[in-house]
Amino acid sequence: MTTYDYADLYEAQYRPGRRLRRAVARILWVALFLVRPGLALDIWRGR
């Protein structure tokens, strides 16, 4: 196996939900901006 093969294996088996977690995080940010825009902006500035 080459390094590239190990990278594919790692991405396929050990990190399958990365895209899902990012999508959920974006949905939560949008919801927070809609519900409490001031709080969302304070958190955003703090990052």
N, CA, C and O atoms as a Tinker XYZ file with bonds, in Angstrom:
   188  protein
     1  N      0.826000   -1.182000    0.000000    73     2
     2  CA     0.000000    0.000000    0.000000    64     1     3
     3  C      0.874000    1.251000    0.000000    63     2     4     5
     4  O      1.911000    1.308000    0.661000    81     3
     5  N      0.444000    2.214000   -0.732000    73     3     6
     6  CA     1.168000    3.485000   -0.735000    64     5     7
     7  C      0.518000    4.441000    0.253000    63     6     8     9
     8  O     -0.517000    4.134000    0.844000    81     7
     9  N      1.126000    5.580000    0.419000    73     7    10
    10  CA     0.576000    6.586000    1.319000    64     9    11
    11  C     -0.799000    7.018000    0.843000    63    10    12    13
    12  O     -1.700000    7.236000    1.652000    81    11
    13  N     -0.960000    7.140000   -0.457000    73    11    14
    14  CA    -2.250000    7.550000   -1.015000    64    13    15
    15  C     -3.330000    6.535000   -0.660000    63    14    16    17
    16  O     -4.457000    6.917000   -0.346000    81    15
    17  N     -3.003000    5.259000   -0.706000    73    15    18
    18  CA    -3.969000    4.228000   -0.357000    64    17    19
    19  C     -4.392000    4.329000    1.112000    63    18    20    21
    20  O     -5.566000    4.158000    1.442000    81    19
    21  N     -3.433000    4.604000    1.978000    73    19    22
    22  CA    -3.765000    4.765000    3.400000    64    21    23
    23  C     -4.651000    5.983000    3.614000    63    22    24    25
    24  O     -5.562000    5.943000    4.440000    81    23
    25  N     -4.400000    7.060000    2.888000    73    23    26
    26  CA    -5.226000    8.262000    3.017000    64    25    27
    27  C     -6.658000    7.967000    2.594000    63    26    28    29
    28  O     -7.601000    8.380000    3.269000    81    27
    29  N     -6.828000    7.265000    1.496000    73    27    30
    30  CA    -8.175000    6.893000    1.056000    64    29    31
    31  C     -8.862000    6.010000    2.088000    63    30    32    33
    32  O    -10.039000    6.198000    2.395000    81    31
    33  N     -8.123000    5.052000    2.617000    73    31    34
    34  CA    -8.675000    4.150000    3.629000    64    33    35
    35  C     -9.108000    4.931000    4.861000    63    34    36    37
    36  O    -10.189000    4.690000    5.397000    81    35
    37  N     -8.280000    5.861000    5.314000    73    35    38
    38  CA    -8.601000    6.664000    6.495000    64    37    39
    39  C     -9.852000    7.497000    6.250000    63    38    40    41
    40  O    -10.747000    7.523000    7.095000    81    39
    41  N     -9.927000    8.171000    5.120000    73    39    42
    42  CA   -11.087000    9.006000    4.813000    64    41    43
    43  C    -12.362000    8.171000    4.669000    63    42    44    45
    44  O    -13.438000    8.611000    5.074000    81    43
    45  N    -12.250000    7.002000    4.110000    73    43    46
    46  CA   -13.429000    6.172000    3.856000    64    45    47
    47  C    -13.942000    5.472000    5.119000    63    46    48    49
    48  O    -15.151000    5.334000    5.306000    81    47
    49  N    -13.019000    5.032000    5.986000    73    47    50
    50  CA   -13.444000    4.224000    7.123000    64    49    51
    51  C    -13.503000    4.971000    8.451000    63    50    52    53
    52  O    -14.340000    4.664000    9.300000    81    51
    53  N    -12.634000    5.933000    8.631000    73    51    54
    54  CA   -12.553000    6.555000    9.945000    64    53    55
    55  C    -13.165000    7.953000   10.010000    63    54    56    57
    56  O    -13.415000    8.454000   11.106000    81    55
    57  N    -13.412000    8.592000    8.877000    73    55    58
    58  CA   -13.995000    9.929000    8.880000    64    57    59
    59  C    -15.175000   10.027000    7.913000    63    58    60    61
    60  O    -15.235000   10.966000    7.120000    81    59
    61  N    -16.094000    9.097000    7.961000    73    59    62
    62  CA   -17.190000    9.144000    6.984000    64    61    63
    63  C    -18.188000   10.255000    7.245000    63    62    64    65
    64  O    -18.881000   10.673000    6.317000    81    63
    65  N    -18.291000   10.753000    8.478000    73    63    66
    66  CA   -19.323000   11.721000    8.793000    64    65    67
    67  C    -18.861000   13.171000    8.790000    63    66    68    69
    68  O    -19.564000   14.041000    9.304000    81    67
    69  N    -17.707000   13.443000    8.228000    73    67    70
    70  CA   -17.180000   14.805000    8.256000    64    69    71
    71  C    -18.092000   15.776000    7.527000    63    70    72    73
    72  O    -18.369000   16.864000    8.031000    81    71
    73  N    -18.555000   15.402000    6.364000    73    71    74
    74  CA   -19.447000   16.280000    5.606000    64    73    75
    75  C    -20.773000   16.481000    6.324000    63    74    76    77
    76  O    -21.339000   17.574000    6.313000    81    75
    77  N    -21.252000   15.431000    6.938000    73    75    78
    78  CA   -22.513000   15.514000    7.675000    64    77    79
    79  C    -22.388000   16.467000    8.860000    63    78    80    81
    80  O    -23.277000   17.284000    9.100000    81    79
    81  N    -21.278000   16.362000    9.604000    73    79    82
    82  CA   -21.077000   17.260000   10.749000    64    81    83
    83  C    -20.981000   18.711000   10.308000    63    82    84    85
    84  O    -21.520000   19.597000   10.971000    81    83
    85  N    -20.305000   18.961000    9.204000    73    83    86
    86  CA   -20.201000   20.335000    8.708000    64    85    87
    87  C    -21.560000   20.866000    8.283000    63    86    88    89
    88  O    -21.886000   22.024000    8.544000    81    87
    89  N    -22.347000   20.035000    7.635000    73    87    90
    90  CA   -23.677000   20.456000    7.204000    64    89    91
    91  C    -24.559000   20.770000    8.408000    63    90    92    93
    92  O    -25.290000   21.759000    8.401000    81    91
    93  N    -24.493000   19.940000    9.432000    73    91    94
    94  CA   -25.286000   20.175000   10.641000    64    93    95
    95  C    -24.833000   21.460000   11.322000    63    94    96    97
    96  O    -25.665000   22.235000   11.794000    81    95
    97  N    -23.534000   21.693000   11.379000    73    95    98
    98  CA   -23.022000   22.922000   12.003000    64    97    99
    99  C    -23.508000   24.153000   11.249000    63    98   100   101
   100  O    -23.882000   25.149000   11.869000    81    99
   101  N    -23.508000   24.099000    9.931000    73    99   102
   102  CA   -23.995000   25.235000    9.142000    64   101   103
   103  C    -25.486000   25.468000    9.361000    63   102   104   105
   104  O    -25.932000   26.612000    9.451000    81   103
   105  N    -26.241000   24.404000    9.444000    73   103   106
   106  CA   -27.683000   24.534000    9.699000    64   105   107
   107  C    -27.921000   25.172000   11.071000    63   106   108   109
   108  O    -28.793000   26.029000   11.218000    81   107
   109  N    -27.148000   24.752000   12.069000    73   107   110
   110  CA   -27.296000   25.328000   13.403000    64   109   111
   111  C    -26.928000   26.813000   13.418000    63   110   112   113
   112  O    -27.592000   27.605000   14.086000    81   111
   113  N    -25.879000   27.197000   12.690000    73   111   114
   114  CA   -25.509000   28.616000   12.610000    64   113   115
   115  C    -26.624000   29.432000   11.972000    63   114   116   117
   116  O    -26.967000   30.507000   12.466000    81   115
   117  N    -27.188000   28.936000   10.888000    73   115   118
   118  CA   -28.278000   29.656000   10.224000    64   117   119
   119  C    -29.471000   29.788000   11.173000    63   118   120   121
   120  O    -30.085000   30.852000   11.252000    81   119
   121  N    -29.795000   28.731000   11.879000    73   119   122
   122  CA   -30.910000   28.780000   12.824000    64   121   123
   123  C    -30.630000   29.788000   13.937000    63   122   124   125
   124  O    -31.525000   30.529000   14.345000    81   123
   125  N    -29.401000   29.816000   14.424000    73   123   126
   126  CA   -29.055000   30.767000   15.477000    64   125   127
   127  C    -29.145000   32.204000   14.959000    63   126   128   129
   128  O    -29.607000   33.092000   15.676000    81   127
   129  N    -28.708000   32.435000   13.727000    73   127   130
   130  CA   -28.823000   33.770000   13.150000    64   129   131
   131  C    -30.276000   34.187000   12.989000    63   130   132   133
   132  O    -30.606000   35.362000   13.143000    81   131
   133  N    -31.136000   33.242000   12.684000    73   131   134
   134  CA   -32.551000   33.570000   12.521000    64   133   135
   135  C    -33.243000   33.826000   13.858000    63   134   136   137
   136  O    -34.089000   34.714000   13.961000    81   135
   137  N    -32.887000   33.057000   14.872000    73   135   138
   138  CA   -33.560000   33.151000   16.162000    64   137   139
   139  C    -32.955000   34.246000   17.035000    63   138   140   141
   140  O    -33.677000   35.071000   17.595000    81   139
   141  N    -31.632000   34.251000   17.149000    73   139   142
   142  CA   -30.934000   35.213000   18.024000    64   141   143
   143  C    -29.763000   35.831000   17.265000    63   142   144   145
   144  O    -28.617000   35.447000   17.499000    81   143
   145  N    -30.021000   36.776000   16.365000    73   143   146
   146  CA   -28.928000   37.326000   15.551000    64   145   147
   147  C    -27.853000   38.043000   16.370000    63   146   148   149
   148  O    -26.673000   37.977000   16.025000    81   147
   149  N    -28.239000   38.718000   17.435000    73   147   150
   150  CA   -27.246000   39.404000   18.265000    64   149   151
   151  C    -26.275000   38.426000   18.921000    63   150   152   153
   152  O    -25.064000   38.648000   18.921000    81   151
   153  N    -26.808000   37.356000   19.474000    73   151   154
   154  CA   -25.965000   36.333000   20.095000    64   153   155
   155  C    -25.062000   35.677000   19.065000    63   154   156   157
   156  O    -23.885000   35.438000   19.332000    81   155
   157  N    -25.598000   35.388000   17.902000    73   155   158
   158  CA   -24.812000   34.755000   16.851000    64   157   159
   159  C    -23.651000   35.656000   16.424000    63   158   160   161
   160  O    -22.538000   35.174000   16.214000    81   159
   161  N    -23.904000   36.943000   16.296000    73   159   162
   162  CA   -22.842000   37.877000   15.912000    64   161   163
   163  C    -21.781000   38.005000   17.005000    63   162   164   165
   164  O    -20.591000   38.109000   16.710000    81   163
   165  N    -22.214000   37.997000   18.267000    73   163   166
   166  CA   -21.239000   38.034000   19.364000    64   165   167
   167  C    -20.340000   36.804000   19.353000    63   166   168   169
   168  O    -19.129000   36.915000   19.544000    81   167
   169  N    -20.915000   35.657000   19.136000    73   167   170
   170  CA   -20.135000   34.425000   19.069000    64   169   171
   171  C    -19.203000   34.469000   17.873000    63   170   172   173
   172  O    -18.039000   34.082000   17.979000    81   171
   173  N    -19.698000   34.934000   16.744000    73   171   174
   174  CA   -18.901000   34.998000   15.518000    64   173   175
   175  C    -17.695000   35.928000   15.717000    63   174   176   177
   176  O    -16.583000   35.601000   15.303000    81   175
   177  N    -17.917000   37.076000   16.345000    73   175   178
   178  CA   -16.816000   38.017000   16.596000    64   177   179
   179  C    -15.812000   37.437000   17.584000    63   178   180   181
   180  O    -14.616000   37.709000   17.485000    81   179
   181  N    -16.283000   36.655000   18.518000    73   179   182
   182  CA   -15.395000   36.034000   19.501000    64   181   183
   183  C    -14.510000   34.950000   18.943000    63   182   184   185
   184  O    -13.466000   34.637000   19.516000    81   183
   185  N    -14.916000   34.373000   17.829000    73   183   186
   186  CA   -14.109000   33.332000   17.213000    64   185   187
   187  C    -12.916000   33.974000   16.596000    63   186   188
   188  O    -12.079000   33.287000   16.009000    81   187
